Amino acid sequence: MKSILVTGGAGYIGSHVVQQLTARGERVVVVDNLVSGFREAVGSAGLVVGNVGDQALMARVLQEHQVDAVLHFAAHTVVPESVRDPLKYYGNNTCNTRNLLACCVDAGVRRIIFSSTAAVYGMPVGGIADEQTPTQPINPYGMSKLMSETMLRDLGTAGAMDYVILRYFNVAGCDPQGRIGQSTPNATLLLKVACEHAVGRRGQLFIFGTDYDTPDGTGIRDYIHVVDLATAHLRALDHLRNQGESLTLNCGYGHGYSVREVIDAVQRVCGHALNVVEQPRRAGDPPMLIARADELRQRLGWEPAHDDLDFTVRTALAWERHLLAQAMDQH
Ligand code: UDP
């Protein structure tokens, strides 16, 4: 039986995809260097600890596991860090993707699903982006992903590869059954940070910018539940297996929530008020970023199951409570 290679499968989004793949009986091998991933997050999938830029390792994995499709998640993803240390991002995200693609071409692996980001759009006019919106990243993270996208499109044109590029908007929430979640230390993402504060692991929650040209003055984002995002990857895999053409697709719900609306949802779900501190805008944050996401539905037949902010918050908060209990056990 052929295997699916999932790079970064021990990380937040990758592990949710691995969970769905193994649940439907796929054979999965994960390659993850465990820098930001967790061994226990891969469940019953095979785990090879190593770097995706290591061509000798990747050639061996592709061959030994008879890989016929790659889902490539492994990446650094912290935008401010990419501004401080761009070469870290171009190295890990762009150069390592180039090496991985070279190994795939050599091994005759033609199918790849690539984790890209709404950050490739930068600050789109009107705050809404469809897949034809010009790509103008405003930070090295977005650019590192766009460069990888470009390699894939060029390989597609050369007839060497079939791909689905998925551009994630704001990913949030966790496995509703609480088996895996978002464990990233030093989190910066709004919902994760808000839930850490709600369970008492942070003393306050900052709102970055209350003077945007939005109805309540705070930034608006399109938050997609990680389980729905994971499902999009399985649909993309099926699409490529059915000889579908290469695609670039936004992943979001097509509508958004402001920072204040997210905070209200966390307060509703946790049942107490949060200590919210208003701060100036964070550099590089667009006022609004929403996906036009019709293509994902039309091309892959994807339908969201969890387009419900309170549900997303409940799953995220449950995981945060789990992490807190774990931390207390260890003391
Ligand atoms: N944000 C905030 N406080 C935080 C983290 C984020 O007010 O502690 C805001 C941020 O300015 C943006 C939105 O929440 O408007 C989403 O930010 P996040 O970092 O989660 O994702 P991004 O959209 O930057 O990828």
mmCIF file of C-alpha atoms and ligand atoms in Angstrom:
data_model
loop_
_atom_site.group_PDB
_atom_site.id
_atom_site.type_symbol
_atom_site.label_atom_id
_atom_site.label_comp_id
_atom_site.label_asym_id
_atom_site.label_seq_id
_atom_site.Cartn_x
_atom_site.Cartn_y
_atom_site.Cartn_z
ATOM 1 C CA MET A 1 0.000 0.000 0.000
ATOM 2 C CA LYS A 2 1.231 3.487 -0.851
ATOM 3 C CA SER A 3 1.804 6.053 1.890
ATOM 4 C CA ILE A 4 1.050 9.710 2.328
ATOM 5 C CA LEU A 5 3.981 11.763 3.583
ATOM 6 C CA VAL A 6 2.984 14.534 5.973
ATOM 7 C CA THR A 7 5.814 16.942 6.749
ATOM 8 C CA GLY A 8 5.222 18.855 9.961
ATOM 9 C CA GLY A 9 2.593 16.292 10.925
ATOM 10 C CA ALA A 10 3.404 16.699 14.632
ATOM 11 C CA GLY A 11 2.428 20.380 14.542
ATOM 12 C CA TYR A 12 -0.914 22.073 15.106
ATOM 13 C CA ILE A 13 -2.538 21.878 11.679
ATOM 14 C CA GLY A 14 -0.543 18.895 10.397
ATOM 15 C CA SER A 15 -1.576 16.720 13.341
ATOM 16 C CA HIS A 16 -5.273 17.419 12.729
ATOM 17 C CA VAL A 17 -4.819 16.316 9.123
ATOM 18 C CA VAL A 18 -2.898 13.194 10.183
ATOM 19 C CA GLN A 19 -5.759 12.359 12.524
ATOM 20 C CA GLN A 20 -8.318 12.513 9.703
ATOM 21 C CA LEU A 21 -6.086 10.575 7.306
ATOM 22 C CA THR A 22 -5.456 7.722 9.748
ATOM 23 C CA ALA A 23 -9.142 7.693 10.734
ATOM 24 C CA ARG A 24 -10.088 6.894 7.154
ATOM 25 C CA GLY A 25 -7.470 4.161 6.894
ATOM 26 C CA GLU A 26 -4.695 5.894 4.973
ATOM 27 C CA ARG A 27 -1.131 4.817 5.594
ATOM 28 C CA VAL A 28 0.692 7.903 6.860
ATOM 29 C CA VAL A 29 4.330 8.681 7.520
ATOM 30 C CA VAL A 30 5.187 11.929 9.278
ATOM 31 C CA VAL A 31 8.524 13.716 9.015
ATOM 32 C CA ASP A 32 8.894 16.328 11.736
ATOM 33 C CA ASN A 33 11.951 17.718 13.495
ATOM 34 C CA LEU A 34 9.894 18.245 16.681
ATOM 35 C CA VAL A 35 11.169 21.810 17.004
ATOM 36 C CA SER A 36 7.610 23.048 17.319
ATOM 37 C CA GLY A 37 5.774 19.735 17.022
ATOM 38 C CA PHE A 38 4.938 17.035 19.572
ATOM 39 C CA ARG A 39 5.627 13.321 19.239
ATOM 40 C CA GLU A 40 2.306 12.323 20.826
ATOM 41 C CA ALA A 41 0.343 14.437 18.300
ATOM 42 C CA VAL A 42 0.920 11.990 15.414
ATOM 43 C CA GLY A 43 -1.157 9.221 17.004
ATOM 44 C CA SER A 44 -0.788 5.914 15.200
ATOM 45 C CA ALA A 45 1.042 7.350 12.169
ATOM 46 C CA GLY A 46 4.719 6.531 11.659
ATOM 47 C CA LEU A 47 7.087 9.298 12.762
ATOM 48 C CA VAL A 48 10.536 9.991 11.327
ATOM 49 C CA VAL A 49 12.333 12.705 13.286
ATOM 50 C CA GLY A 50 14.325 14.864 10.892
ATOM 51 C CA ASN A 51 14.431 17.890 8.625
ATOM 52 C CA VAL A 52 12.572 18.120 5.342
ATOM 53 C CA GLY A 53 15.589 19.911 3.860
ATOM 54 C CA ASP A 54 17.712 16.792 4.420
ATOM 55 C CA GLN A 55 17.635 15.347 0.914
ATOM 56 C CA ALA A 56 19.276 12.025 1.822
ATOM 57 C CA LEU A 57 16.679 11.468 4.536
ATOM 58 C CA MET A 58 13.744 12.528 2.383
ATOM 59 C CA ALA A 59 14.845 10.394 -0.570
ATOM 60 C CA ARG A 60 15.007 7.389 1.761
ATOM 61 C CA VAL A 61 11.572 8.105 3.291
ATOM 62 C CA LEU A 62 9.919 8.574 -0.114
ATOM 63 C CA GLN A 63 11.355 5.302 -1.333
ATOM 64 C CA GLU A 64 11.003 3.129 1.788
ATOM 65 C CA HIS A 65 7.406 4.176 2.442
ATOM 66 C CA GLN A 66 6.370 4.150 -1.224
ATOM 67 C CA VAL A 67 5.016 7.656 -0.906
ATOM 68 C CA ASP A 68 2.615 8.727 -3.635
ATOM 69 C CA ALA A 69 1.487 12.093 -2.243
ATOM 70 C CA VAL A 70 3.012 14.714 0.029
ATOM 71 C CA LEU A 71 1.227 17.116 2.348
ATOM 72 C CA HIS A 72 3.799 19.739 3.208
ATOM 73 C CA PHE A 73 3.159 21.613 6.470
ATOM 74 C CA ALA A 74 6.647 21.869 7.959
ATOM 75 C CA ALA A 75 7.451 25.584 8.257
ATOM 76 C CA HIS A 76 8.116 28.437 10.616
ATOM 77 C CA THR A 77 4.964 30.525 10.922
ATOM 78 C CA VAL A 78 5.523 33.482 13.261
ATOM 79 C CA VAL A 79 5.252 36.715 11.274
ATOM 80 C CA PRO A 80 7.128 39.101 13.634
ATOM 81 C CA GLU A 81 9.946 36.566 13.950
ATOM 82 C CA SER A 82 10.195 36.441 10.153
ATOM 83 C CA VAL A 83 10.703 40.217 10.133
ATOM 84 C CA ARG A 84 13.514 39.954 12.709
ATOM 85 C CA ASP A 85 15.177 36.903 11.160
ATOM 86 C CA PRO A 86 14.221 36.637 7.472
ATOM 87 C CA LEU A 87 16.882 34.096 6.523
ATOM 88 C CA LYS A 88 15.480 31.653 9.058
ATOM 89 C CA TYR A 89 12.211 31.810 7.093
ATOM 90 C CA TYR A 90 13.729 31.719 3.614
ATOM 91 C CA GLY A 91 15.928 28.827 4.769
ATOM 92 C CA ASN A 92 13.326 26.655 6.425
ATOM 93 C CA ASN A 93 10.278 27.584 4.394
ATOM 94 C CA THR A 94 11.681 28.254 0.930
ATOM 95 C CA CYS A 95 15.040 26.437 0.607
ATOM 96 C CA ASN A 96 13.835 23.334 2.441
ATOM 97 C CA THR A 97 10.719 23.237 0.277
ATOM 98 C CA ARG A 98 12.952 23.440 -2.788
ATOM 99 C CA ASN A 99 14.973 20.459 -1.522
ATOM 100 C CA LEU A 100 11.863 18.482 -0.721
ATOM 101 C CA LEU A 101 10.455 19.179 -4.189
ATOM 102 C CA ALA A 102 13.735 18.042 -5.767
ATOM 103 C CA CYS A 103 13.457 14.742 -3.888
ATOM 104 C CA CYS A 104 9.827 14.347 -4.996
ATOM 105 C CA VAL A 105 10.745 14.957 -8.636
ATOM 106 C CA ASP A 106 13.627 12.449 -8.403
ATOM 107 C CA ALA A 107 11.373 9.844 -6.796
ATOM 108 C CA GLY A 108 8.538 10.414 -9.269
ATOM 109 C CA VAL A 109 6.148 11.666 -6.562
ATOM 110 C CA ARG A 110 3.821 13.976 -8.476
ATOM 111 C CA ARG A 111 1.144 14.955 -5.965
ATOM 112 C CA ILE A 112 1.658 17.645 -3.395
ATOM 113 C CA ILE A 113 -0.607 19.664 -1.172
ATOM 114 C CA PHE A 114 1.089 22.776 0.082
ATOM 115 C CA SER A 115 0.286 24.853 3.184
ATOM 116 C CA SER A 116 0.278 28.454 2.099
ATOM 117 C CA THR A 117 -1.161 31.508 3.742
ATOM 118 C CA ALA A 118 -3.338 34.569 3.329
ATOM 119 C CA ALA A 119 -0.119 36.471 4.134
ATOM 120 C CA VAL A 120 0.733 36.139 0.417
ATOM 121 C CA TYR A 121 -1.911 38.840 -0.237
ATOM 122 C CA GLY A 122 -0.413 41.401 2.143
ATOM 123 C CA MET A 123 -3.032 44.120 2.578
ATOM 124 C CA PRO A 124 -5.620 43.512 -0.136
ATOM 125 C CA VAL A 125 -7.807 46.422 -1.151
ATOM 126 C CA GLY A 126 -11.108 46.279 0.748
ATOM 127 C CA GLY A 127 -9.812 43.550 3.080
ATOM 128 C CA ILE A 128 -11.236 40.711 0.983
ATOM 129 C CA ALA A 129 -9.083 38.442 -1.166
ATOM 130 C CA ASP A 130 -10.018 35.936 -3.822
ATOM 131 C CA GLU A 131 -7.420 33.745 -5.491
ATOM 132 C CA GLN A 132 -6.916 36.282 -8.295
ATOM 133 C CA THR A 133 -6.138 39.121 -5.890
ATOM 134 C CA PRO A 134 -2.550 40.254 -6.531
ATOM 135 C CA THR A 135 -0.007 38.667 -4.219
ATOM 136 C CA GLN A 136 2.006 41.341 -2.413
ATOM 137 C CA PRO A 137 3.367 39.931 0.838
ATOM 138 C CA ILE A 138 4.419 42.529 3.384
ATOM 139 C CA ASN A 139 6.639 40.293 5.500
ATOM 140 C CA PRO A 140 9.258 37.563 4.932
ATOM 141 C CA TYR A 141 6.900 34.839 6.147
ATOM 142 C CA GLY A 142 4.393 35.603 3.386
ATOM 143 C CA MET A 143 7.167 35.982 0.837
ATOM 144 C CA SER A 144 8.815 32.693 1.853
ATOM 145 C CA LYS A 145 5.509 30.912 1.210
ATOM 146 C CA LEU A 146 4.864 32.763 -2.053
ATOM 147 C CA MET A 147 8.285 31.690 -3.325
ATOM 148 C CA SER A 148 7.384 28.075 -2.581
ATOM 149 C CA GLU A 149 4.072 28.538 -4.378
ATOM 150 C CA THR A 150 6.003 29.863 -7.368
ATOM 151 C CA MET A 151 8.223 26.786 -7.467
ATOM 152 C CA LEU A 152 5.142 24.589 -7.453
ATOM 153 C CA ARG A 153 3.465 26.509 -10.259
ATOM 154 C CA ASP A 154 6.661 26.350 -12.315
ATOM 155 C CA LEU A 155 6.899 22.596 -11.705
ATOM 156 C CA GLY A 156 3.279 22.305 -12.768
ATOM 157 C CA THR A 157 4.011 24.186 -15.988
ATOM 158 C CA ALA A 158 7.000 21.915 -16.571
ATOM 159 C CA GLY A 159 4.667 18.923 -16.268
ATOM 160 C CA ALA A 160 6.586 17.560 -13.285
ATOM 161 C CA MET A 161 3.990 17.950 -10.550
ATOM 162 C CA ASP A 162 0.290 18.278 -9.718
ATOM 163 C CA TYR A 163 -0.460 20.426 -6.698
ATOM 164 C CA VAL A 164 -3.109 21.984 -4.558
ATOM 165 C CA ILE A 165 -1.938 25.135 -2.809
ATOM 166 C CA LEU A 166 -4.138 25.979 0.177
ATOM 167 C CA ARG A 167 -3.954 29.537 1.452
ATOM 168 C CA TYR A 168 -5.000 29.485 5.102
ATOM 169 C CA PHE A 169 -6.697 32.459 6.689
ATOM 170 C CA ASN A 170 -6.863 32.461 10.529
ATOM 171 C CA VAL A 171 -6.855 28.899 11.791
ATOM 172 C CA ALA A 172 -8.327 28.280 15.227
ATOM 173 C CA GLY A 173 -9.842 25.644 17.516
ATOM 174 C CA CYS A 174 -8.861 22.049 18.196
ATOM 175 C CA ASP A 175 -10.028 18.471 17.866
ATOM 176 C CA PRO A 176 -13.527 18.479 19.451
ATOM 177 C CA GLN A 177 -12.700 15.171 21.165
ATOM 178 C CA GLY A 178 -9.714 16.781 22.878
ATOM 179 C CA ARG A 179 -7.065 14.299 21.698
ATOM 180 C CA ILE A 180 -4.840 16.900 20.033
ATOM 181 C CA GLY A 181 -4.680 20.676 19.973
ATOM 182 C CA GLN A 182 -2.557 23.764 19.642
ATOM 183 C CA SER A 183 0.353 23.440 22.042
ATOM 184 C CA THR A 184 2.737 25.991 20.532
ATOM 185 C CA PRO A 185 4.703 27.732 23.295
ATOM 186 C CA ASN A 186 4.951 31.554 23.277
ATOM 187 C CA ALA A 187 1.782 31.781 21.210
ATOM 188 C CA THR A 188 0.889 35.056 19.542
ATOM 189 C CA LEU A 189 -2.389 34.104 17.824
ATOM 190 C CA LEU A 190 -5.425 35.861 19.237
ATOM 191 C CA LEU A 191 -7.667 32.944 20.142
ATOM 192 C CA LYS A 192 -4.854 30.872 21.645
ATOM 193 C CA VAL A 193 -3.620 33.833 23.683
ATOM 194 C CA ALA A 194 -7.174 34.670 24.819
ATOM 195 C CA CYS A 195 -7.739 31.098 25.992
ATOM 196 C CA GLU A 196 -4.385 31.058 27.836
ATOM 197 C CA HIS A 197 -5.532 34.172 29.645
ATOM 198 C CA ALA A 198 -8.993 32.708 30.300
ATOM 199 C CA VAL A 199 -7.471 29.714 32.134
ATOM 200 C CA GLY A 200 -5.111 31.949 34.106
ATOM 201 C CA ARG A 201 -1.828 31.399 32.319
ATOM 202 C CA ARG A 202 -1.540 35.056 31.292
ATOM 203 C CA GLY A 203 -2.445 38.039 33.403
ATOM 204 C CA GLN A 204 -4.029 40.100 30.638
ATOM 205 C CA LEU A 205 -5.124 40.122 27.044
ATOM 206 C CA PHE A 206 -4.025 42.892 24.701
ATOM 207 C CA ILE A 207 -6.123 44.320 21.888
ATOM 208 C CA PHE A 208 -3.722 45.612 19.270
ATOM 209 C CA GLY A 209 -5.462 48.599 17.736
ATOM 210 C CA THR A 210 -8.895 50.022 18.521
ATOM 211 C CA ASP A 211 -8.879 52.783 15.888
ATOM 212 C CA TYR A 212 -9.199 50.777 12.695
ATOM 213 C CA ASP A 213 -11.833 51.702 10.157
ATOM 214 C CA THR A 214 -14.035 48.764 11.183
ATOM 215 C CA PRO A 215 -17.421 48.809 12.970
ATOM 216 C CA ASP A 216 -15.915 48.432 16.465
ATOM 217 C CA GLY A 217 -12.435 49.755 15.653
ATOM 218 C CA THR A 218 -10.623 46.411 16.028
ATOM 219 C CA GLY A 219 -9.161 44.130 13.368
ATOM 220 C CA ILE A 220 -11.381 41.666 11.519
ATOM 221 C CA ARG A 221 -10.232 38.183 10.473
ATOM 222 C CA ASP A 222 -11.735 35.078 8.897
ATOM 223 C CA TYR A 223 -11.321 32.338 11.530
ATOM 224 C CA ILE A 224 -11.570 28.791 10.186
ATOM 225 C CA HIS A 225 -11.849 25.797 12.516
ATOM 226 C CA VAL A 226 -8.827 23.527 12.179
ATOM 227 C CA VAL A 227 -11.033 20.458 11.644
ATOM 228 C CA ASP A 228 -12.697 22.097 8.632
ATOM 229 C CA LEU A 229 -9.293 23.108 7.333
ATOM 230 C CA ALA A 230 -8.044 19.542 7.752
ATOM 231 C CA THR A 231 -11.036 18.252 5.792
ATOM 232 C CA ALA A 232 -10.071 20.567 2.926
ATOM 233 C CA HIS A 233 -6.733 18.749 2.719
ATOM 234 C CA LEU A 234 -8.409 15.365 2.393
ATOM 235 C CA ARG A 235 -10.641 16.741 -0.355
ATOM 236 C CA ALA A 236 -7.558 18.133 -2.083
ATOM 237 C CA LEU A 237 -5.875 14.739 -1.900
ATOM 238 C CA ASP A 238 -8.923 13.045 -3.403
ATOM 239 C CA HIS A 239 -9.002 15.684 -6.134
ATOM 240 C CA LEU A 240 -5.408 14.948 -7.158
ATOM 241 C CA ARG A 241 -5.957 11.193 -6.998
ATOM 242 C CA ASN A 242 -8.879 11.637 -9.387
ATOM 243 C CA GLN A 243 -6.515 13.331 -11.856
ATOM 244 C CA GLY A 244 -7.852 16.768 -10.974
ATOM 245 C CA GLU A 245 -5.965 19.793 -12.206
ATOM 246 C CA SER A 246 -3.601 21.837 -10.072
ATOM 247 C CA LEU A 247 -5.357 24.460 -7.936
ATOM 248 C CA THR A 248 -4.670 27.401 -5.656
ATOM 249 C CA LEU A 249 -7.477 27.884 -3.118
ATOM 250 C CA ASN A 250 -8.305 30.165 -0.217
ATOM 251 C CA CYS A 251 -9.273 28.438 3.013
ATOM 252 C CA GLY A 252 -11.647 30.466 5.128
ATOM 253 C CA TYR A 253 -15.376 30.798 5.744
ATOM 254 C CA GLY A 254 -15.849 33.992 3.751
ATOM 255 C CA HIS A 255 -16.857 36.105 6.739
ATOM 256 C CA GLY A 256 -15.046 37.427 9.756
ATOM 257 C CA TYR A 257 -15.069 38.521 13.375
ATOM 258 C CA SER A 258 -13.453 41.495 15.054
ATOM 259 C CA VAL A 259 -11.011 41.132 17.945
ATOM 260 C CA ARG A 260 -13.743 42.341 20.302
ATOM 261 C CA GLU A 261 -16.189 39.749 18.945
ATOM 262 C CA VAL A 262 -13.632 36.999 19.527
ATOM 263 C CA ILE A 263 -13.015 38.233 23.070
ATOM 264 C CA ASP A 264 -16.791 38.372 23.728
ATOM 265 C CA ALA A 265 -17.067 34.764 22.566
ATOM 266 C CA VAL A 266 -14.258 33.681 24.906
ATOM 267 C CA GLN A 267 -15.953 35.485 27.816
ATOM 268 C CA ARG A 268 -19.284 33.809 26.967
ATOM 269 C CA VAL A 269 -17.735 30.367 26.804
ATOM 270 C CA CYS A 270 -15.465 30.609 29.857
ATOM 271 C CA GLY A 271 -18.141 32.388 31.892
ATOM 272 C CA HIS A 272 -16.065 35.219 33.313
ATOM 273 C CA ALA A 273 -14.746 38.598 32.254
ATOM 274 C CA LEU A 274 -11.261 38.882 30.793
ATOM 275 C CA ASN A 275 -8.725 41.520 31.752
ATOM 276 C CA VAL A 276 -8.519 43.307 28.412
ATOM 277 C CA VAL A 277 -5.913 46.021 27.840
ATOM 278 C CA GLU A 278 -6.100 48.233 24.772
ATOM 279 C CA GLN A 279 -2.813 48.807 22.971
ATOM 280 C CA PRO A 280 -1.712 50.656 19.838
ATOM 281 C CA ARG A 281 -1.851 48.844 16.501
ATOM 282 C CA ARG A 282 0.663 46.076 15.879
ATOM 283 C CA ALA A 283 2.966 46.892 12.959
ATOM 284 C CA GLY A 284 1.975 45.219 9.716
ATOM 285 C CA ASP A 285 -1.573 44.210 10.741
ATOM 286 C CA PRO A 286 -4.198 44.868 8.056
ATOM 287 C CA PRO A 287 -7.549 46.179 9.359
ATOM 288 C CA MET A 288 -9.451 43.335 7.736
ATOM 289 C CA LEU A 289 -8.559 40.063 6.024
ATOM 290 C CA ILE A 290 -11.399 37.894 4.767
ATOM 291 C CA ALA A 291 -11.330 35.069 2.251
ATOM 292 C CA ARG A 292 -13.493 34.850 -0.769
ATOM 293 C CA ALA A 293 -13.779 31.111 -0.397
ATOM 294 C CA ASP A 294 -16.275 29.951 -3.039
ATOM 295 C CA GLU A 295 -13.614 28.167 -5.080
ATOM 296 C CA LEU A 296 -12.805 25.769 -2.259
ATOM 297 C CA ARG A 297 -16.444 24.695 -2.131
ATOM 298 C CA GLN A 298 -16.897 24.565 -5.888
ATOM 299 C CA ARG A 299 -13.656 22.883 -6.877
ATOM 300 C CA LEU A 300 -13.320 20.419 -4.000
ATOM 301 C CA GLY A 301 -16.938 19.973 -2.882
ATOM 302 C CA TRP A 302 -15.864 21.103 0.591
ATOM 303 C CA GLU A 303 -18.471 22.195 3.128
ATOM 304 C CA PRO A 304 -17.631 23.516 6.583
ATOM 305 C CA ALA A 305 -18.980 21.599 9.568
ATOM 306 C CA HIS A 306 -17.885 24.032 12.300
ATOM 307 C CA ASP A 307 -18.591 27.562 11.083
ATOM 308 C CA ASP A 308 -19.527 28.632 14.615
ATOM 309 C CA LEU A 309 -17.280 30.922 16.659
ATOM 310 C CA ASP A 310 -18.495 29.705 20.053
ATOM 311 C CA PHE A 311 -17.828 26.106 19.045
ATOM 312 C CA THR A 312 -14.328 27.053 17.918
ATOM 313 C CA VAL A 313 -13.715 28.794 21.234
ATOM 314 C CA ARG A 314 -15.099 25.823 23.219
ATOM 315 C CA THR A 315 -12.672 23.413 21.555
ATOM 316 C CA ALA A 316 -9.722 25.815 21.997
ATOM 317 C CA LEU A 317 -10.569 26.468 25.631
ATOM 318 C CA ALA A 318 -10.969 22.768 26.405
ATOM 319 C CA TRP A 319 -7.474 22.145 25.032
ATOM 320 C CA GLU A 320 -6.058 25.007 27.068
ATOM 321 C CA ARG A 321 -7.570 23.514 30.224
ATOM 322 C CA HIS A 322 -6.022 20.186 29.284
ATOM 323 C CA LEU A 323 -2.584 21.803 28.869
ATOM 324 C CA LEU A 324 -2.965 23.566 32.211
ATOM 325 C CA ALA A 325 -3.866 20.303 33.982
ATOM 326 C CA GLN A 326 -0.873 18.627 32.344
ATOM 327 C CA ALA A 327 1.451 21.418 33.487
ATOM 328 C CA MET A 328 0.117 21.177 37.044
ATOM 329 C CA ASP A 329 0.642 17.389 37.062
ATOM 330 C CA GLN A 330 4.259 17.925 36.158
ATOM 331 C CA HIS A 331 4.857 20.123 39.200
HETATM 332 N N1 UDP B 1 -4.591 40.448 18.155
HETATM 333 C C1 UDP B 1 -4.830 41.126 19.337
HETATM 334 N N2 UDP B 1 -4.234 40.661 20.482
HETATM 335 C C2 UDP B 1 -3.403 39.567 20.503
HETATM 336 C C3 UDP B 1 -3.182 38.882 19.281
HETATM 337 C C4 UDP B 1 -3.786 39.360 18.138
HETATM 338 O O1 UDP B 1 -5.560 42.114 19.367
HETATM 339 O O2 UDP B 1 -2.893 39.218 21.577
HETATM 340 C C5 UDP B 1 -5.282 40.885 16.921
HETATM 341 C C6 UDP B 1 -4.387 41.232 15.750
HETATM 342 O O3 UDP B 1 -4.003 42.573 15.810
HETATM 343 C C7 UDP B 1 -5.313 40.906 14.567
HETATM 344 C C8 UDP B 1 -6.153 39.731 15.078
HETATM 345 O O4 UDP B 1 -6.070 39.796 16.497
HETATM 346 O O5 UDP B 1 -6.197 41.981 14.312
HETATM 347 C C9 UDP B 1 -5.615 38.372 14.623
HETATM 348 O O6 UDP B 1 -4.235 38.307 14.922
HETATM 349 P P1 UDP B 1 -3.445 36.918 14.963
HETATM 350 O O7 UDP B 1 -2.061 37.208 15.480
HETATM 351 O O8 UDP B 1 -4.239 35.890 15.704
HETATM 352 O O9 UDP B 1 -3.400 36.454 13.452
HETATM 353 P P2 UDP B 1 -2.933 37.242 12.131
HETATM 354 O O10 UDP B 1 -4.190 37.733 11.504
HETATM 355 O O11 UDP B 1 -1.991 38.330 12.554
HETATM 356 O O12 UDP B 1 -2.283 36.179 11.316
#
